[in-house]
GROMACS .gro file of C-alpha atoms in nm:
model
  222
    1UNK     CA    1  11.794  12.301   9.953
    2UNK     CA    2  11.507  12.421  10.043
    3UNK     CA    3  11.281  12.757   9.979
    4UNK     CA    4  11.115  12.972  10.278
    5UNK     CA    5  10.781  13.112  10.339
    6UNK     CA    6  10.641  13.268  10.057
    7UNK     CA    7  10.951  13.332   9.826
    8UNK     CA    8  10.750  13.085   9.510
    9UNK     CA    9  10.429  13.189   9.361
   10UNK     CA   10  10.116  12.976   9.371
   11UNK     CA   11  10.207  12.820   9.037
   12UNK     CA   12  10.496  12.620   9.166
   13UNK     CA   13  10.304  12.481   9.489
   14UNK     CA   14   9.983  12.401   9.247
   15UNK     CA   15  10.174  12.235   9.032
   16UNK     CA   16  10.445  12.038   9.274
   17UNK     CA   17  10.121  11.910   9.481
   18UNK     CA   18   9.985  11.742   9.166
   19UNK     CA   19  10.310  11.641   9.158
   20UNK     CA   20  10.379  11.502   9.482
   21UNK     CA   21  10.004  11.394   9.585
   22UNK     CA   22   9.982  11.080   9.333
   23UNK     CA   23  10.347  10.985   9.342
   24UNK     CA   24  10.291  10.967   9.740
   25UNK     CA   25  10.016  10.762   9.747
   26UNK     CA   26  10.146  10.538   9.521
   27UNK     CA   27  10.415  10.512   9.794
   28UNK     CA   28  10.157  10.479  10.050
   29UNK     CA   29   9.997  10.129   9.881
   30UNK     CA   30  10.327   9.986   9.841
   31UNK     CA   31  10.440  10.003  10.196
   32UNK     CA   32  10.494   9.700  10.295
   33UNK     CA   33  10.274   9.741  10.636
   34UNK     CA   34  10.244   9.403  10.701
   35UNK     CA   35  10.605   9.308  10.709
   36UNK     CA   36  10.651   9.713  10.915
   37UNK     CA   37  10.435   9.611  11.154
   38UNK     CA   38  10.517   9.288  11.250
   39UNK     CA   39  10.849   9.372  11.293
   40UNK     CA   40  10.899   9.663  11.630
   41UNK     CA   41  11.323   9.710  11.512
   42UNK     CA   42  11.152   9.802  11.171
   43UNK     CA   43  10.940  10.065  11.330
   44UNK     CA   44  11.230  10.150  11.567
   45UNK     CA   45  11.460  10.190  11.309
   46UNK     CA   46  11.250  10.380  11.071
   47UNK     CA   47  11.126  10.676  11.299
   48UNK     CA   48  11.516  10.721  11.407
   49UNK     CA   49  11.534  10.754  11.010
   50UNK     CA   50  11.298  11.022  10.985
   51UNK     CA   51  11.428  11.223  11.317
   52UNK     CA   52  11.764  11.253  11.187
   53UNK     CA   53  11.676  11.327  10.911
   54UNK     CA   54  11.491  11.634  11.113
   55UNK     CA   55  11.803  11.659  11.239
   56UNK     CA   56  11.982  11.726  10.957
   57UNK     CA   57  11.700  11.869  10.745
   58UNK     CA   58  11.796  12.178  11.058
   59UNK     CA   59  12.109  12.188  11.017
   60UNK     CA   60  12.151  12.498  10.744
   61UNK     CA   61  12.380  12.768  10.572
   62UNK     CA   62  12.405  13.051  10.373
   63UNK     CA   63  12.316  13.467  10.263
   64UNK     CA   64  12.053  13.494  10.107
   65UNK     CA   65  11.637  13.357  10.227
   66UNK     CA   66  11.559  13.015   9.989
   67UNK     CA   67  11.936  12.965   9.939
   68UNK     CA   68  12.043  12.772  10.205
   69UNK     CA   69  12.269  12.445  10.139
   70UNK     CA   70  12.221  12.097  10.439
   71UNK     CA   71  12.283  11.700  10.408
   72UNK     CA   72  11.987  11.515  10.260
   73UNK     CA   73  12.056  11.145  10.392
   74UNK     CA   74  11.790  11.041  10.110
   75UNK     CA   75  12.059  10.834   9.939
   76UNK     CA   76  12.083  10.669  10.217
   77UNK     CA   77  11.688  10.624  10.363
   78UNK     CA   78  11.639  10.562   9.981
   79UNK     CA   79  11.885  10.250   9.886
   80UNK     CA   80  11.817  10.082  10.316
   81UNK     CA   81  11.407  10.137  10.307
   82UNK     CA   82  11.368  10.110   9.963
   83UNK     CA   83  11.193  10.436   9.736
   84UNK     CA   84  10.827  10.401   9.849
   85UNK     CA   85  10.939  10.459  10.238
   86UNK     CA   86  11.233  10.667  10.144
   87UNK     CA   87  10.957  10.904  10.045
   88UNK     CA   88  10.745  10.877  10.335
   89UNK     CA   89  10.970  10.968  10.577
   90UNK     CA   90  11.115  11.237  10.373
   91UNK     CA   91  10.757  11.352  10.384
   92UNK     CA   92  10.748  11.296  10.833
   93UNK     CA   93  11.037  11.543  10.819
   94UNK     CA   94  10.889  11.814  10.606
   95UNK     CA   95  10.568  11.776  10.848
   96UNK     CA   96  10.832  11.759  11.178
   97UNK     CA   97  10.996  12.066  11.065
   98UNK     CA   98  10.636  12.168  10.992
   99UNK     CA   99  10.520  12.157  11.320
  100UNK     CA  100  10.866  12.282  11.449
  101UNK     CA  101  10.855  12.611  11.270
  102UNK     CA  102  11.166  12.603  11.061
  103UNK     CA  103  10.919  12.550  10.794
  104UNK     CA  104  10.579  12.631  10.617
  105UNK     CA  105  10.228  12.535  10.494
  106UNK     CA  106  10.243  12.626  10.224
  107UNK     CA  107  10.631  12.600  10.081
  108UNK     CA  108  10.567  12.178  10.160
  109UNK     CA  109  10.542  12.059   9.808
  110UNK     CA  110  10.780  12.205   9.664
  111UNK     CA  111  11.042  12.144   9.927
  112UNK     CA  112  10.870  11.753   9.889
  113UNK     CA  113  10.955  11.779   9.515
  114UNK     CA  114  11.260  11.920   9.518
  115UNK     CA  115  11.464  11.742   9.904
  116UNK     CA  116  11.255  11.430   9.880
  117UNK     CA  117  11.127  11.277   9.563
  118UNK     CA  118  11.412  11.400   9.293
  119UNK     CA  119  11.635  11.277   9.544
  120UNK     CA  120  11.486  10.965   9.552
  121UNK     CA  121  11.431  10.952   9.160
  122UNK     CA  122  11.790  11.025   9.106
  123UNK     CA  123  11.924  10.753   9.340
  124UNK     CA  124  11.681  10.459   9.254
  125UNK     CA  125  11.788  10.602   8.844
  126UNK     CA  126  12.222  10.532   8.901
  127UNK     CA  127  12.096  10.166   9.133
  128UNK     CA  128  11.859  10.112   8.808
  129UNK     CA  129  12.210  10.183   8.559
  130UNK     CA  130  12.435   9.988   8.786
  131UNK     CA  131  12.175   9.697   8.853
  132UNK     CA  132  12.150   9.631   8.490
  133UNK     CA  133  12.538   9.740   8.313
  134UNK     CA  134  12.768   9.672   8.546
  135UNK     CA  135  12.887   9.396   8.735
  136UNK     CA  136  12.677   9.279   9.076
  137UNK     CA  137  13.015   9.308   9.306
  138UNK     CA  138  13.009   9.456   9.705
  139UNK     CA  139  13.218   9.788   9.591
  140UNK     CA  140  13.061   9.909   9.278
  141UNK     CA  141  12.749   9.891   9.459
  142UNK     CA  142  12.850  10.129   9.782
  143UNK     CA  143  13.099  10.364   9.590
  144UNK     CA  144  12.853  10.426   9.279
  145UNK     CA  145  12.501  10.372   9.464
  146UNK     CA  146  12.650  10.453   9.798
  147UNK     CA  147  12.909  10.767   9.721
  148UNK     CA  148  12.857  10.870   9.393
  149UNK     CA  149  12.467  10.880   9.391
  150UNK     CA  150  12.426  11.062   9.704
  151UNK     CA  151  12.672  11.339   9.571
  152UNK     CA  152  12.444  11.309   9.236
  153UNK     CA  153  12.107  11.294   9.493
  154UNK     CA  154  12.262  11.679   9.646
  155UNK     CA  155  12.367  11.859   9.309
  156UNK     CA  156  12.057  11.747   9.136
  157UNK     CA  157  11.785  11.876   9.455
  158UNK     CA  158  12.002  12.231   9.461
  159UNK     CA  159  12.000  12.269   9.047
  160UNK     CA  160  11.600  12.246   9.116
  161UNK     CA  161  11.623  12.464   9.346
  162UNK     CA  162  11.752  12.714   9.208
  163UNK     CA  163  11.676  12.732   8.908
  164UNK     CA  164  11.293  12.767   9.056
  165UNK     CA  165  11.397  13.064   9.225
  166UNK     CA  166  11.542  13.135   8.929
  167UNK     CA  167  11.204  13.147   8.662
  168UNK     CA  168  10.991  13.215   8.880
  169UNK     CA  169  11.226  13.565   8.958
  170UNK     CA  170  11.285  13.503   9.287
  171UNK     CA  171  11.633  13.570   9.266
  172UNK     CA  172  11.842  13.731   8.862
  173UNK     CA  173  12.093  13.368   8.830
  174UNK     CA  174  12.417  13.543   8.846
  175UNK     CA  175  12.246  13.664   9.269
  176UNK     CA  176  12.224  13.247   9.283
  177UNK     CA  177  12.587  13.104   9.060
  178UNK     CA  178  12.726  13.323   9.369
  179UNK     CA  179  12.545  13.230   9.661
  180UNK     CA  180  12.457  12.948   9.563
  181UNK     CA  181  12.526  12.690   9.289
  182UNK     CA  182  12.938  12.747   9.330
  183UNK     CA  183  12.874  12.632   9.653
  184UNK     CA  184  12.750  12.308   9.542
  185UNK     CA  185  13.052  12.068   9.366
  186UNK     CA  186  13.145  12.127   9.732
  187UNK     CA  187  12.915  11.978   9.918
  188UNK     CA  188  12.877  11.717   9.684
  189UNK     CA  189  13.112  11.493   9.785
  190UNK     CA  190  13.001  11.481  10.176
  191UNK     CA  191  12.710  11.478  10.077
  192UNK     CA  192  12.839  11.146   9.939
  193UNK     CA  193  13.058  11.071  10.210
  194UNK     CA  194  12.799  11.140  10.525
  195UNK     CA  195  12.554  10.822  10.289
  196UNK     CA  196  12.838  10.647  10.230
  197UNK     CA  197  12.952  10.578  10.591
  198UNK     CA  198  12.596  10.530  10.687
  199UNK     CA  199  12.515  10.263  10.404
  200UNK     CA  200  12.928  10.138  10.446
  201UNK     CA  201  12.836  10.114  10.812
  202UNK     CA  202  12.495   9.899  10.703
  203UNK     CA  203  12.615   9.657  10.424
  204UNK     CA  204  12.909   9.579  10.710
  205UNK     CA  205  12.639   9.533  10.975
  206UNK     CA  206  12.342   9.453  10.896
  207UNK     CA  207  12.321   9.345  10.541
  208UNK     CA  208  12.006   9.255  10.568
  209UNK     CA  209  11.815   9.550  10.683
  210UNK     CA  210  11.910   9.727  10.349
  211UNK     CA  211  11.644   9.663  10.130
  212UNK     CA  212  11.788   9.730   9.814
  213UNK     CA  213  12.094   9.527   9.835
  214UNK     CA  214  12.126   9.125   9.821
  215UNK     CA  215  12.367   8.957   9.993
  216UNK     CA  216  12.284   8.682   9.789
  217UNK     CA  217  12.420   8.856   9.467
  218UNK     CA  218  12.631   9.106   9.590
  219UNK     CA  219  12.888   8.891   9.798
  220UNK     CA  220  12.837   8.432   9.804
  221UNK     CA  221  12.781   8.476   9.426
  222UNK     CA  222  13.132   8.647   9.351
   0.00000   0.00000   0.00000
């Protein structure tokens, strides 16, 4: 779910920049830099997550420019590190993609909104609904926030990308639907599976490393 260089008009560049920069600034402000600075294992884990994100985003499939599908991994990143660090990590991953020549500077804010900000927001929305409306249960958290949340985040990112290309008259909706939108349900399950496996491993071996998971509530009090 990434938009290639030069596909969209400059209007979308400035609009997405106007949206993303304040959110990124607030995320940077919210990051617990003291904890990150003092914990070397967390630093390595965080840097490794960014590299892993770049690798996943580099492996994409598609026919026409801008209509490529790839794994996001943003849901797992958000649940483990929190929304603020997820946005920072996603931004650095996009910058890394630019440095290795896989993306361009003029597509950075648009891809940041579609592939980072929107999936993070969807993941956090699912998490908040689960926490507010459902029983605090380990499996509820795992399947709804991890599996279902990841699939929903991937679908929202893909739909946003397709809508932008359609609104800017880059492709007709029939072409976008034929080459892209109709395949989104197929990516939702593997996206949920990949993120779910990552979250499952973290909850089994290092539940204290998952920032949005409180073992005292989800396990000890059951």
